[in-house]
């Protein structure tokens, strides 16, 4: 069965009073992906980058969110309304 796993920047420092936080760089995310692949017994089918919204469900430790790092991308959805997205790595694999 084909499955996938998303890897997004983790929070490295929380902002004061719920303000913007700081996050891992994209290269740190790629390093995490490489470690995960090395430590699992999966067959990698494809690795791609995807831009996902600031609230990601099902990513394991639930510390993902809007980033102020170089992976941050504001995306305009309509009439000047933007949602905050960031660059992630998606690994498609077979167990």
N, CA, C and O atoms as a CHARMM CRD file, in Angstrom:
* protein
*
  380
    1    1 UNK  N      0.83500  -1.16500   0.00000 PROA 1      0.00000
    2    1 UNK  CA     0.00000   0.00000   0.00000 PROA 1      0.00000
    3    1 UNK  C      0.89300   1.24600   0.00000 PROA 1      0.00000
    4    1 UNK  O      1.86900   1.30900   0.74800 PROA 1      0.00000
    5    2 UNK  N      0.56400   2.22900  -0.83000 PROA 2      0.00000
    6    2 UNK  CA     1.30800   3.48000  -0.90300 PROA 2      0.00000
    7    2 UNK  C      0.84600   4.41700   0.21000 PROA 2      0.00000
    8    2 UNK  O     -0.35100   4.57000   0.45400 PROA 2      0.00000
    9    3 UNK  N      1.81900   5.04300   0.88300 PROA 3      0.00000
   10    3 UNK  CA     1.53000   5.99200   1.95800 PROA 3      0.00000
   11    3 UNK  C      2.41700   7.20500   1.77500 PROA 3      0.00000
   12    3 UNK  O      3.32800   7.20100   0.94800 PROA 3      0.00000
   13    4 UNK  N      2.14000   8.26500   2.56600 PROA 4      0.00000
   14    4 UNK  CA     3.02200   9.42600   2.54600 PROA 4      0.00000
   15    4 UNK  C      3.17400   9.98400   3.95000 PROA 4      0.00000
   16    4 UNK  O      2.35100   9.74300   4.83400 PROA 4      0.00000
   17    5 UNK  N      4.25400  10.73900   4.12600 PROA 5      0.00000
   18    5 UNK  CA     4.51100  11.41600   5.39500 PROA 5      0.00000
   19    5 UNK  C      5.00900  12.81800   5.07300 PROA 5      0.00000
   20    5 UNK  O      5.88300  12.99600   4.22500 PROA 5      0.00000
   21    6 UNK  N      4.44300  13.82100   5.76100 PROA 6      0.00000
   22    6 UNK  CA     4.84200  15.21200   5.58100 PROA 6      0.00000
   23    6 UNK  C      5.80100  15.63600   6.68100 PROA 6      0.00000
   24    6 UNK  O      5.63200  15.26900   7.84400 PROA 6      0.00000
   25    7 UNK  N      6.80100  16.40600   6.30400 PROA 7      0.00000
   26    7 UNK  CA     7.76500  16.97700   7.23500 PROA 7      0.00000
   27    7 UNK  C      7.74000  18.48200   7.06100 PROA 7      0.00000
   28    7 UNK  O      7.93700  18.98800   5.95600 PROA 7      0.00000
   29    8 UNK  N      7.49700  19.20200   8.15200 PROA 8      0.00000
   30    8 UNK  CA     7.40900  20.65800   8.11500 PROA 8      0.00000
   31    8 UNK  C      8.36900  21.24900   9.13300 PROA 8      0.00000
   32    8 UNK  O      8.80300  20.55400  10.05200 PROA 8      0.00000
   33    9 UNK  N      8.70600  22.53200   8.97900 PROA 9      0.00000
   34    9 UNK  CA     9.59200  23.16400   9.97100 PROA 9      0.00000
   35    9 UNK  C      8.99200  23.11400  11.37100 PROA 9      0.00000
   36    9 UNK  O      7.80800  23.39900  11.55400 PROA 9      0.00000
   37   10 UNK  N      9.80500  22.75400  12.35400 PROA 10     0.00000
   38   10 UNK  CA     9.37200  22.73000  13.75400 PROA 10     0.00000
   39   10 UNK  C      9.65700  24.08700  14.39600 PROA 10     0.00000
   40   10 UNK  O     10.56300  24.80900  13.98100 PROA 10     0.00000
   41   11 UNK  N      8.87900  24.40900  15.39600 PROA 11     0.00000
   42   11 UNK  CA     9.09500  25.63600  16.15300 PROA 11     0.00000
   43   11 UNK  C     10.39800  25.50000  16.93500 PROA 11     0.00000
   44   11 UNK  O     10.61000  24.51000  17.63500 PROA 11     0.00000
   45   12 UNK  N     11.27500  26.50600  16.81100 PROA 12     0.00000
   46   12 UNK  CA    12.51400  26.52200  17.58800 PROA 12     0.00000
   47   12 UNK  C     12.42600  27.52900  18.72800 PROA 12     0.00000
   48   12 UNK  O     13.12100  27.39500  19.73500 PROA 12     0.00000
   49   13 UNK  N     11.57200  28.53800  18.57000 PROA 13     0.00000
   50   13 UNK  CA    11.38600  29.53500  19.62400 PROA 13     0.00000
   51   13 UNK  C      9.99900  30.15100  19.48000 PROA 13     0.00000
   52   13 UNK  O      9.65000  30.67300  18.42100 PROA 13     0.00000
   53   14 UNK  N      9.22100  30.08600  20.54100 PROA 14     0.00000
   54   14 UNK  CA     7.86700  30.65600  20.52100 PROA 14     0.00000
   55   14 UNK  C      7.92400  32.15900  20.73000 PROA 14     0.00000
   56   14 UNK  O      8.71200  32.66400  21.53000 PROA 14     0.00000
   57   15 UNK  N      7.06900  32.86600  19.99000 PROA 15     0.00000
   58   15 UNK  CA     6.97900  34.30900  20.13800 PROA 15     0.00000
   59   15 UNK  C      6.23300  34.69000  21.40600 PROA 15     0.00000
   60   15 UNK  O      5.43800  33.90400  21.91900 PROA 15     0.00000
   61   16 UNK  N      6.48500  35.89000  21.91300 PROA 16     0.00000
   62   16 UNK  CA     5.79900  36.32900  23.12800 PROA 16     0.00000
   63   16 UNK  C      4.31600  36.60500  22.87400 PROA 16     0.00000
   64   16 UNK  O      3.94400  37.12300  21.82100 PROA 16     0.00000
   65   17 UNK  N      3.49000  36.25900  23.83300 PROA 17     0.00000
   66   17 UNK  CA     2.05500  36.56200  23.79500 PROA 17     0.00000
   67   17 UNK  C      1.37400  36.03200  22.53400 PROA 17     0.00000
   68   17 UNK  O      0.49000  36.69200  21.98700 PROA 17     0.00000
   69   18 UNK  N      1.76700  34.87300  22.07600 PROA 18     0.00000
   70   18 UNK  CA     1.13800  34.27200  20.90000 PROA 18     0.00000
   71   18 UNK  C      1.57400  34.87600  19.58600 PROA 18     0.00000
   72   18 UNK  O      0.96500  34.61500  18.54900 PROA 18     0.00000
   73   19 UNK  N      2.62700  35.68600  19.61600 PROA 19     0.00000
   74   19 UNK  CA     3.14500  36.30500  18.38900 PROA 19     0.00000
   75   19 UNK  C      3.88300  35.29600  17.52700 PROA 19     0.00000
   76   19 UNK  O      3.92500  34.10200  17.82600 PROA 19     0.00000
   77   20 UNK  N      4.45700  35.80300  16.45600 PROA 20     0.00000
   78   20 UNK  CA     5.16600  34.95000  15.49800 PROA 20     0.00000
   79   20 UNK  C      6.29300  34.18300  16.18300 PROA 20     0.00000
   80   20 UNK  O      7.00000  34.71400  17.03900 PROA 20     0.00000
   81   21 UNK  N      6.43800  32.93800  15.78900 PROA 21     0.00000
   82   21 UNK  CA     7.49400  32.08700  16.31400 PROA 21     0.00000
   83   21 UNK  C      8.59800  31.95700  15.28100 PROA 21     0.00000
   84   21 UNK  O      8.43100  32.33500  14.12100 PROA 21     0.00000
   85   22 UNK  N      9.73100  31.41500  15.71800 PROA 22     0.00000
   86   22 UNK  CA    10.80800  31.11400  14.78400 PROA 22     0.00000
   87   22 UNK  C     10.82400  29.61000  14.56400 PROA 22     0.00000
   88   22 UNK  O     10.45800  28.83400  15.44700 PROA 22     0.00000
   89   23 UNK  N     11.25600  29.21000  13.36300 PROA 23     0.00000
   90   23 UNK  CA    11.16700  27.81500  12.94900 PROA 23     0.00000
   91   23 UNK  C     12.47400  27.32300  12.35000 PROA 23     0.00000
   92   23 UNK  O     13.35400  28.11200  12.00600 PROA 23     0.00000
   93   24 UNK  N     12.58600  26.01300  12.23200 PROA 24     0.00000
   94   24 UNK  CA    13.72800  25.39100  11.57800 PROA 24     0.00000
   95   24 UNK  C     13.84700  25.90000  10.14000 PROA 24     0.00000
   96   24 UNK  O     12.86600  26.32800   9.53200 PROA 24     0.00000
   97   25 UNK  N     15.06000  25.84200   9.62100 PROA 25     0.00000
   98   25 UNK  CA    15.26200  26.16200   8.21400 PROA 25     0.00000
   99   25 UNK  C     14.83500  24.96000   7.36100 PROA 25     0.00000
  100   25 UNK  O     14.68300  23.85000   7.87100 PROA 25     0.00000
  101   26 UNK  N     14.64700  25.19200   6.08300 PROA 26     0.00000
  102   26 UNK  CA    14.25600  24.10300   5.18700 PROA 26     0.00000
  103   26 UNK  C     15.35100  23.03600   5.12200 PROA 26     0.00000
  104   26 UNK  O     15.04400  21.84900   5.00900 PROA 26     0.00000
  105   27 UNK  N     16.60600  23.43700   5.19100 PROA 27     0.00000
  106   27 UNK  CA    17.68900  22.44500   5.16000 PROA 27     0.00000
  107   27 UNK  C     17.64700  21.52800   6.38600 PROA 27     0.00000
  108   27 UNK  O     18.01400  20.35600   6.29300 PROA 27     0.00000
  109   28 UNK  N     17.20400  22.04900   7.52800 PROA 28     0.00000
  110   28 UNK  CA    17.04500  21.21200   8.71300 PROA 28     0.00000
  111   28 UNK  C     15.91200  20.20700   8.52300 PROA 28     0.00000
  112   28 UNK  O     15.99600  19.07300   8.99200 PROA 28     0.00000
  113   29 UNK  N     14.85700  20.62700   7.83500 PROA 29     0.00000
  114   29 UNK  CA    13.74200  19.71200   7.54000 PROA 29     0.00000
  115   29 UNK  C     14.23300  18.59400   6.63000 PROA 29     0.00000
  116   29 UNK  O     13.91500  17.42500   6.85300 PROA 29     0.00000
  117   30 UNK  N     15.00600  18.94600   5.60500 PROA 30     0.00000
  118   30 UNK  CA    15.54400  17.92900   4.68500 PROA 30     0.00000
  119   30 UNK  C     16.44300  16.95300   5.43700 PROA 30     0.00000
  120   30 UNK  O     16.41600  15.75300   5.16300 PROA 30     0.00000
  121   31 UNK  N     17.22900  17.44600   6.36900 PROA 31     0.00000
  122   31 UNK  CA    18.08300  16.57600   7.17700 PROA 31     0.00000
  123   31 UNK  C     17.24400  15.58900   7.98600 PROA 31     0.00000
  124   31 UNK  O     17.58700  14.41100   8.08500 PROA 31     0.00000
  125   32 UNK  N     16.13800  16.07500   8.56500 PROA 32     0.00000
  126   32 UNK  CA    15.23400  15.20200   9.31800 PROA 32     0.00000
  127   32 UNK  C     14.64300  14.11700   8.41900 PROA 32     0.00000
  128   32 UNK  O     14.52500  12.96200   8.82800 PROA 32     0.00000
  129   33 UNK  N     14.27400  14.49200   7.19600 PROA 33     0.00000
  130   33 UNK  CA    13.73300  13.52500   6.23500 PROA 33     0.00000
  131   33 UNK  C     14.76600  12.43900   5.95900 PROA 33     0.00000
  132   33 UNK  O     14.44000  11.25200   5.97100 PROA 33     0.00000
  133   34 UNK  N     16.00500  12.84100   5.71200 PROA 34     0.00000
  134   34 UNK  CA    17.06000  11.85900   5.44200 PROA 34     0.00000
  135   34 UNK  C     17.26400  10.90600   6.60400 PROA 34     0.00000
  136   34 UNK  O     17.45100   9.70700   6.39800 PROA 34     0.00000
  137   35 UNK  N     17.23000  11.42600   7.82400 PROA 35     0.00000
  138   35 UNK  CA    17.38200  10.56900   9.00500 PROA 35     0.00000
  139   35 UNK  C     16.22000   9.58800   9.12000 PROA 35     0.00000
  140   35 UNK  O     16.42600   8.41300   9.42400 PROA 35     0.00000
  141   36 UNK  N     15.00300  10.06400   8.87800 PROA 36     0.00000
  142   36 UNK  CA    13.84000   9.19300   8.96100 PROA 36     0.00000
  143   36 UNK  C     13.93100   8.06600   7.93400 PROA 36     0.00000
  144   36 UNK  O     13.64300   6.91100   8.24700 PROA 36     0.00000
  145   37 UNK  N     14.32900   8.40200   6.71400 PROA 37     0.00000
  146   37 UNK  CA    14.45500   7.39000   5.65900 PROA 37     0.00000
  147   37 UNK  C     15.50700   6.34900   6.04200 PROA 37     0.00000
  148   37 UNK  O     15.29800   5.15100   5.84700 PROA 37     0.00000
  149   38 UNK  N     16.63900   6.80600   6.58800 PROA 38     0.00000
  150   38 UNK  CA    17.70900   5.88200   6.99600 PROA 38     0.00000
  151   38 UNK  C     17.27800   4.94600   8.11300 PROA 38     0.00000
  152   38 UNK  O     17.73700   3.80500   8.17300 PROA 38     0.00000
  153   39 UNK  N     16.39600   5.41300   9.00700 PROA 39     0.00000
  154   39 UNK  CA    16.02600   4.64300  10.19600 PROA 39     0.00000
  155   39 UNK  C     14.73900   3.84400  10.04400 PROA 39     0.00000
  156   39 UNK  O     14.25500   3.27300  11.02100 PROA 39     0.00000
  157   40 UNK  N     14.18500   3.79200   8.86400 PROA 40     0.00000
  158   40 UNK  CA    12.97200   3.01300   8.64500 PROA 40     0.00000
  159   40 UNK  C     13.21000   1.96700   7.57200 PROA 40     0.00000
  160   40 UNK  O     14.18500   2.03300   6.82300 PROA 40     0.00000
  161   41 UNK  N     12.31600   1.01200   7.51100 PROA 41     0.00000
  162   41 UNK  CA    12.42300  -0.04400   6.49600 PROA 41     0.00000
  163   41 UNK  C     11.34500   0.17100   5.44600 PROA 41     0.00000
  164   41 UNK  O     10.46100  -0.66500   5.25900 PROA 41     0.00000
  165   42 UNK  N     11.43600   1.30600   4.76400 PROA 42     0.00000
  166   42 UNK  CA    10.45000   1.63600   3.74000 PROA 42     0.00000
  167   42 UNK  C     11.10700   1.64100   2.37400 PROA 42     0.00000
  168   42 UNK  O     12.33000   1.70400   2.25100 PROA 42     0.00000
  169   43 UNK  N     10.27800   1.57200   1.36000 PROA 43     0.00000
  170   43 UNK  CA    10.73600   1.73600  -0.01300 PROA 43     0.00000
  171   43 UNK  C     10.24900   3.11100  -0.46600 PROA 43     0.00000
  172   43 UNK  O      9.04900   3.31400  -0.65300 PROA 43     0.00000
  173   44 UNK  N     11.17400   4.05600  -0.64400 PROA 44     0.00000
  174   44 UNK  CA    10.80600   5.40900  -1.06100 PROA 44     0.00000
  175   44 UNK  C     10.39200   5.37600  -2.52300 PROA 44     0.00000
  176   44 UNK  O     11.11300   4.85300  -3.37300 PROA 44     0.00000
  177   45 UNK  N      9.21700   5.94100  -2.80700 PROA 45     0.00000
  178   45 UNK  CA     8.71300   6.02900  -4.17300 PROA 45     0.00000
  179   45 UNK  C      9.03800   7.38600  -4.77600 PROA 45     0.00000
  180   45 UNK  O      9.46900   7.47900  -5.92500 PROA 45     0.00000
  181   46 UNK  N      8.82400   8.45100  -3.98000 PROA 46     0.00000
  182   46 UNK  CA     9.05700   9.80400  -4.47700 PROA 46     0.00000
  183   46 UNK  C      9.21900  10.74200  -3.28600 PROA 46     0.00000
  184   46 UNK  O      8.65800  10.51300  -2.21500 PROA 46     0.00000
  185   47 UNK  N      9.99800  11.80200  -3.49700 PROA 47     0.00000
  186   47 UNK  CA    10.14200  12.86300  -2.50400 PROA 47     0.00000
  187   47 UNK  C      9.86700  14.16300  -3.23700 PROA 47     0.00000
  188   47 UNK  O     10.41400  14.41100  -4.31200 PROA 47     0.00000
  189   48 UNK  N      9.00400  14.99900  -2.64000 PROA 48     0.00000
  190   48 UNK  CA     8.64900  16.25900  -3.27900 PROA 48     0.00000
  191   48 UNK  C      8.51500  17.35900  -2.24200 PROA 48     0.00000
  192   48 UNK  O      8.34600  17.08900  -1.05300 PROA 48     0.00000
  193   49 UNK  N      8.59000  18.60600  -2.70300 PROA 49     0.00000
  194   49 UNK  CA     8.29200  19.71300  -1.81000 PROA 49     0.00000
  195   49 UNK  C      6.85900  20.13800  -2.07300 PROA 49     0.00000
  196   49 UNK  O      6.39200  20.13700  -3.21200 PROA 49     0.00000
  197   50 UNK  N      6.17500  20.50000  -1.00500 PROA 50     0.00000
  198   50 UNK  CA     4.79300  20.97200  -1.10100 PROA 50     0.00000
  199   50 UNK  C      4.65100  22.19300  -0.20600 PROA 50     0.00000
  200   50 UNK  O      5.33900  22.31900   0.80700 PROA 50     0.00000
  201   51 UNK  N      3.74900  23.09200  -0.59000 PROA 51     0.00000
  202   51 UNK  CA     3.44100  24.24800   0.23700 PROA 51     0.00000
  203   51 UNK  C      2.11300  23.95800   0.91200 PROA 51     0.00000
  204   51 UNK  O      1.09300  23.77500   0.24700 PROA 51     0.00000
  205   52 UNK  N      2.13400  23.91700   2.25500 PROA 52     0.00000
  206   52 UNK  CA     0.95200  23.55400   3.02800 PROA 52     0.00000
  207   52 UNK  C      0.52300  24.71600   3.91900 PROA 52     0.00000
  208   52 UNK  O      1.35100  25.54400   4.29900 PROA 52     0.00000
  209   53 UNK  N     -0.77100  24.78300   4.25700 PROA 53     0.00000
  210   53 UNK  CA    -1.24800  25.85800   5.13300 PROA 53     0.00000
  211   53 UNK  C     -0.66100  25.75900   6.53600 PROA 53     0.00000
  212   53 UNK  O     -0.10500  24.73100   6.92300 PROA 53     0.00000
  213   54 UNK  N     -0.79300  26.83300   7.27900 PROA 54     0.00000
  214   54 UNK  CA    -0.15000  26.93500   8.59200 PROA 54     0.00000
  215   54 UNK  C     -0.65600  25.95600   9.62200 PROA 54     0.00000
  216   54 UNK  O     -0.01900  25.80700  10.66400 PROA 54     0.00000
  217   55 UNK  N     -1.74400  25.29400   9.39800 PROA 55     0.00000
  218   55 UNK  CA    -2.24600  24.28800  10.33400 PROA 55     0.00000
  219   55 UNK  C     -2.17700  22.93500   9.64500 PROA 55     0.00000
  220   55 UNK  O     -2.95300  22.65600   8.73100 PROA 55     0.00000
  221   56 UNK  N     -1.25300  22.10400  10.08200 PROA 56     0.00000
  222   56 UNK  CA    -1.07000  20.78800   9.46600 PROA 56     0.00000
  223   56 UNK  C     -1.54400  19.73800  10.44200 PROA 56     0.00000
  224   56 UNK  O     -1.09900  19.69700  11.59000 PROA 56     0.00000
  225   57 UNK  N     -2.44700  18.88900   9.98700 PROA 57     0.00000
  226   57 UNK  CA    -2.97700  17.81100  10.82000 PROA 57     0.00000
  227   57 UNK  C     -2.14000  16.55000  10.60300 PROA 57     0.00000
  228   57 UNK  O     -1.66300  16.29500   9.49800 PROA 57     0.00000
  229   58 UNK  N     -1.97100  15.78900  11.63800 PROA 58     0.00000
  230   58 UNK  CA    -1.38500  14.46500  11.50700 PROA 58     0.00000
  231   58 UNK  C      0.09700  14.42400  11.22300 PROA 58     0.00000
  232   58 UNK  O      0.56300  13.50500  10.55100 PROA 58     0.00000
  233   59 UNK  N      0.86000  15.39900  11.71900 PROA 59     0.00000
  234   59 UNK  CA     2.29400  15.39000  11.44500 PROA 59     0.00000
  235   59 UNK  C      3.10800  14.88400  12.62200 PROA 59     0.00000
  236   59 UNK  O      4.32000  15.09800  12.66100 PROA 59     0.00000
  237   60 UNK  N      2.49300  14.23300  13.56200 PROA 60     0.00000
  238   60 UNK  CA     3.25000  13.56400  14.61600 PROA 60     0.00000
  239   60 UNK  C      3.32000  14.31900  15.92000 PROA 60     0.00000
  240   60 UNK  O      2.60000  13.97700  16.85800 PROA 60     0.00000
  241   61 UNK  N      4.16500  15.34000  16.01600 PROA 61     0.00000
  242   61 UNK  CA     4.35700  15.97400  17.31800 PROA 61     0.00000
  243   61 UNK  C      3.60000  17.28700  17.47100 PROA 61     0.00000
  244   61 UNK  O      3.74200  17.94900  18.49900 PROA 61     0.00000
  245   62 UNK  N      2.81400  17.67900  16.49900 PROA 62     0.00000
  246   62 UNK  CA     1.91700  18.83300  16.59200 PROA 62     0.00000
  247   62 UNK  C      2.61200  20.13400  16.97500 PROA 62     0.00000
  248   62 UNK  O      2.04100  20.93300  17.71700 PROA 62     0.00000
  249   63 UNK  N      3.80800  20.36300  16.49600 PROA 63     0.00000
  250   63 UNK  CA     4.48600  21.62900  16.75400 PROA 63     0.00000
  251   63 UNK  C      4.77900  22.36900  15.45400 PROA 63     0.00000
  252   63 UNK  O      5.78400  23.07100  15.34100 PROA 63     0.00000
  253   64 UNK  N      3.90600  22.21000  14.48800 PROA 64     0.00000
  254   64 UNK  CA     4.06400  22.89200  13.21600 PROA 64     0.00000
  255   64 UNK  C      3.15200  24.10100  13.16600 PROA 64     0.00000
  256   64 UNK  O      2.15300  24.14900  13.88300 PROA 64     0.00000
  257   65 UNK  N      3.47000  25.06000  12.35000 PROA 65     0.00000
  258   65 UNK  CA     2.61600  26.23100  12.23300 PROA 65     0.00000
  259   65 UNK  C      3.18900  27.26700  11.30700 PROA 65     0.00000
  260   65 UNK  O      4.07700  26.96400  10.51000 PROA 65     0.00000
  261   66 UNK  N      2.70000  28.48500  11.39400 PROA 66     0.00000
  262   66 UNK  CA     3.16900  29.56700  10.54900 PROA 66     0.00000
  263   66 UNK  C      4.62900  29.85600  10.88400 PROA 66     0.00000
  264   66 UNK  O      5.01600  29.89500  12.05100 PROA 66     0.00000
  265   67 UNK  N      5.41800  30.05300   9.85700 PROA 67     0.00000
  266   67 UNK  CA     6.84100  30.24700  10.07800 PROA 67     0.00000
  267   67 UNK  C      7.31100  31.63000   9.65600 PROA 67     0.00000
  268   67 UNK  O      6.75000  32.23400   8.74200 PROA 67     0.00000
  269   68 UNK  N      8.31800  32.11500  10.31200 PROA 68     0.00000
  270   68 UNK  CA     8.95100  33.35900   9.89800 PROA 68     0.00000
  271   68 UNK  C     10.30700  33.05900   9.27000 PROA 68     0.00000
  272   68 UNK  O     11.10600  33.97100   9.05600 PROA 68     0.00000
  273   69 UNK  N     10.57300  31.79500   8.97500 PROA 69     0.00000
  274   69 UNK  CA    11.84700  31.41400   8.37300 PROA 69     0.00000
  275   69 UNK  C     11.78800  31.60100   6.86400 PROA 69     0.00000
  276   69 UNK  O     10.80900  32.12000   6.32800 PROA 69     0.00000
  277   70 UNK  N     12.85300  31.17100   6.18600 PROA 70     0.00000
  278   70 UNK  CA    12.90300  31.31900   4.73800 PROA 70     0.00000
  279   70 UNK  C     11.94400  30.38400   4.01500 PROA 70     0.00000
  280   70 UNK  O     11.82800  30.46000   2.79200 PROA 70     0.00000
  281   71 UNK  N     11.26600  29.51800   4.72200 PROA 71     0.00000
  282   71 UNK  CA    10.30000  28.60700   4.10000 PROA 71     0.00000
  283   71 UNK  C      8.88900  29.18900   4.09400 PROA 71     0.00000
  284   71 UNK  O      7.96800  28.54600   3.58900 PROA 71     0.00000
  285   72 UNK  N      8.69700  30.37400   4.63500 PROA 72     0.00000
  286   72 UNK  CA     7.38200  30.99700   4.77600 PROA 72     0.00000
  287   72 UNK  C      6.86700  31.53300   3.44100 PROA 72     0.00000
  288   72 UNK  O      7.60900  32.16100   2.68600 PROA 72     0.00000
  289   73 UNK  N      5.58700  31.27700   3.15900 PROA 73     0.00000
  290   73 UNK  CA     4.96100  31.74700   1.92700 PROA 73     0.00000
  291   73 UNK  C      3.55100  32.24000   2.20600 PROA 73     0.00000
  292   73 UNK  O      2.66700  31.42100   2.45700 PROA 73     0.00000
  293   74 UNK  N      3.29600  33.57300   2.17100 PROA 74     0.00000
  294   74 UNK  CA     1.89900  34.01500   2.27000 PROA 74     0.00000
  295   74 UNK  C      1.21000  33.73400   0.93600 PROA 74     0.00000
  296   74 UNK  O      1.74800  34.08000  -0.11500 PROA 74     0.00000
  297   75 UNK  N      0.04200  33.12000   0.96100 PROA 75     0.00000
  298   75 UNK  CA    -0.68700  32.76900  -0.25900 PROA 75     0.00000
  299   75 UNK  C     -2.00200  33.53600  -0.27400 PROA 75     0.00000
  300   75 UNK  O     -2.80300  33.42700   0.65500 PROA 75     0.00000
  301   76 UNK  N     -2.22300  34.32000  -1.34300 PROA 76     0.00000
  302   76 UNK  CA    -3.44000  35.10400  -1.49100 PROA 76     0.00000
  303   76 UNK  C     -4.55900  34.17300  -1.96200 PROA 76     0.00000
  304   76 UNK  O     -4.42200  33.50800  -2.98900 PROA 76     0.00000
  305   77 UNK  N     -5.67100  34.12400  -1.21100 PROA 77     0.00000
  306   77 UNK  CA    -6.75800  33.23300  -1.60500 PROA 77     0.00000
  307   77 UNK  C     -7.93400  33.96800  -2.23600 PROA 77     0.00000
  308   77 UNK  O     -8.56700  33.43300  -3.14600 PROA 77     0.00000
  309   78 UNK  N     -8.24700  35.18500  -1.77500 PROA 78     0.00000
  310   78 UNK  CA    -9.29600  35.97000  -2.44000 PROA 78     0.00000
  311   78 UNK  C     -9.35800  37.36300  -1.84400 PROA 78     0.00000
  312   78 UNK  O     -9.13800  37.54000  -0.64600 PROA 78     0.00000
  313   79 UNK  N     -9.65000  38.33300  -2.65600 PROA 79     0.00000
  314   79 UNK  CA    -9.89700  39.71700  -2.25200 PROA 79     0.00000
  315   79 UNK  C     -8.91800  40.21000  -1.19500 PROA 79     0.00000
  316   79 UNK  O     -9.32000  40.81700  -0.20300 PROA 79     0.00000
  317   80 UNK  N     -7.64500  39.94900  -1.40700 PROA 80     0.00000
  318   80 UNK  CA    -6.63000  40.43200  -0.49300 PROA 80     0.00000
  319   80 UNK  C     -6.46400  39.62600   0.78000 PROA 80     0.00000
  320   80 UNK  O     -5.65500  39.98600   1.63500 PROA 80     0.00000
  321   81 UNK  N     -7.22000  38.53300   0.92400 PROA 81     0.00000
  322   81 UNK  CA    -7.10400  37.68400   2.10000 PROA 81     0.00000
  323   81 UNK  C     -5.98500  36.66900   1.87100 PROA 81     0.00000
  324   81 UNK  O     -6.01200  35.90400   0.90700 PROA 81     0.00000
  325   82 UNK  N     -5.02100  36.67500   2.75700 PROA 82     0.00000
  326   82 UNK  CA    -3.89400  35.74900   2.62000 PROA 82     0.00000
  327   82 UNK  C     -3.92400  34.71700   3.74000 PROA 82     0.00000
  328   82 UNK  O     -4.30900  35.01100   4.87200 PROA 82     0.00000
  329   83 UNK  N     -3.50900  33.50600   3.39500 PROA 83     0.00000
  330   83 UNK  CA    -3.28600  32.48800   4.42000 PROA 83     0.00000
  331   83 UNK  C     -1.78900  32.22000   4.45900 PROA 83     0.00000
  332   83 UNK  O     -1.10800  32.33200   3.44000 PROA 83     0.00000
  333   84 UNK  N     -1.29300  31.87600   5.59900 PROA 84     0.00000
  334   84 UNK  CA     0.13900  31.63200   5.74800 PROA 84     0.00000
  335   84 UNK  C      0.44200  30.16500   5.49600 PROA 84     0.00000
  336   84 UNK  O     -0.15800  29.27300   6.09700 PROA 84     0.00000
  337   85 UNK  N      1.38600  29.93700   4.59600 PROA 85     0.00000
  338   85 UNK  CA     1.78500  28.58100   4.23400 PROA 85     0.00000
  339   85 UNK  C      3.30300  28.47800   4.34000 PROA 85     0.00000
  340   85 UNK  O      3.99900  29.48900   4.42100 PROA 85     0.00000
  341   86 UNK  N      3.80300  27.25600   4.33900 PROA 86     0.00000
  342   86 UNK  CA     5.23900  27.09000   4.34000 PROA 86     0.00000
  343   86 UNK  C      5.64200  25.84100   3.59000 PROA 86     0.00000
  344   86 UNK  O      4.84500  24.92600   3.38500 PROA 86     0.00000
  345   87 UNK  N      6.90600  25.82700   3.18300 PROA 87     0.00000
  346   87 UNK  CA     7.44000  24.74800   2.37200 PROA 87     0.00000
  347   87 UNK  C      7.72400  23.52000   3.22600 PROA 87     0.00000
  348   87 UNK  O      8.36800  23.60600   4.27200 PROA 87     0.00000
  349   88 UNK  N      7.23200  22.38200   2.76300 PROA 88     0.00000
  350   88 UNK  CA     7.39000  21.11300   3.47100 PROA 88     0.00000
  351   88 UNK  C      7.94900  20.06700   2.51500 PROA 88     0.00000
  352   88 UNK  O      8.00600  20.28000   1.30300 PROA 88     0.00000
  353   89 UNK  N      8.35300  18.95200   3.07000 PROA 89     0.00000
  354   89 UNK  CA     8.80500  17.81100   2.26700 PROA 89     0.00000
  355   89 UNK  C      7.79600  16.69100   2.44700 PROA 89     0.00000
  356   89 UNK  O      7.42600  16.35700   3.57300 PROA 89     0.00000
  357   90 UNK  N      7.35400  16.11300   1.34800 PROA 90     0.00000
  358   90 UNK  CA     6.44000  14.96700   1.38400 PROA 90     0.00000
  359   90 UNK  C      7.17200  13.76300   0.81600 PROA 90     0.00000
  360   90 UNK  O      7.72000  13.81600  -0.28500 PROA 90     0.00000
  361   91 UNK  N      7.17500  12.67300   1.58300 PROA 91     0.00000
  362   91 UNK  CA     7.80800  11.42300   1.15600 PROA 91     0.00000
  363   91 UNK  C      6.70100  10.42100   0.87800 PROA 91     0.00000
  364   91 UNK  O      5.91200  10.08600   1.76100 PROA 91     0.00000
  365   92 UNK  N      6.65300   9.94600  -0.36900 PROA 92     0.00000
  366   92 UNK  CA     5.73100   8.86600  -0.74000 PROA 92     0.00000
  367   92 UNK  C      6.51500   7.56800  -0.62100 PROA 92     0.00000
  368   92 UNK  O      7.64500   7.47700  -1.10100 PROA 92     0.00000
  369   93 UNK  N      5.92500   6.56800   0.01300 PROA 93     0.00000
  370   93 UNK  CA     6.66700   5.33500   0.26000 PROA 93     0.00000
  371   93 UNK  C      5.73400   4.12700   0.31600 PROA 93     0.00000
  372   93 UNK  O      4.51000   4.24200   0.37000 PROA 93     0.00000
  373   94 UNK  N      6.38500   2.96200   0.30000 PROA 94     0.00000
  374   94 UNK  CA     5.68300   1.68200   0.44400 PROA 94     0.00000
  375   94 UNK  C      6.37800   0.93000   1.56700 PROA 94     0.00000
  376   94 UNK  O      7.60800   0.88100   1.61000 PROA 94     0.00000
  377   95 UNK  N      5.60500   0.34100   2.48000 PROA 95     0.00000
  378   95 UNK  CA     6.20600  -0.41700   3.58300 PROA 95     0.00000
  379   95 UNK  C      6.47600  -1.84000   3.16400 PROA 95     0.00000
  380   95 UNK  O      6.98100  -2.63300   3.95900 PROA 95     0.00000
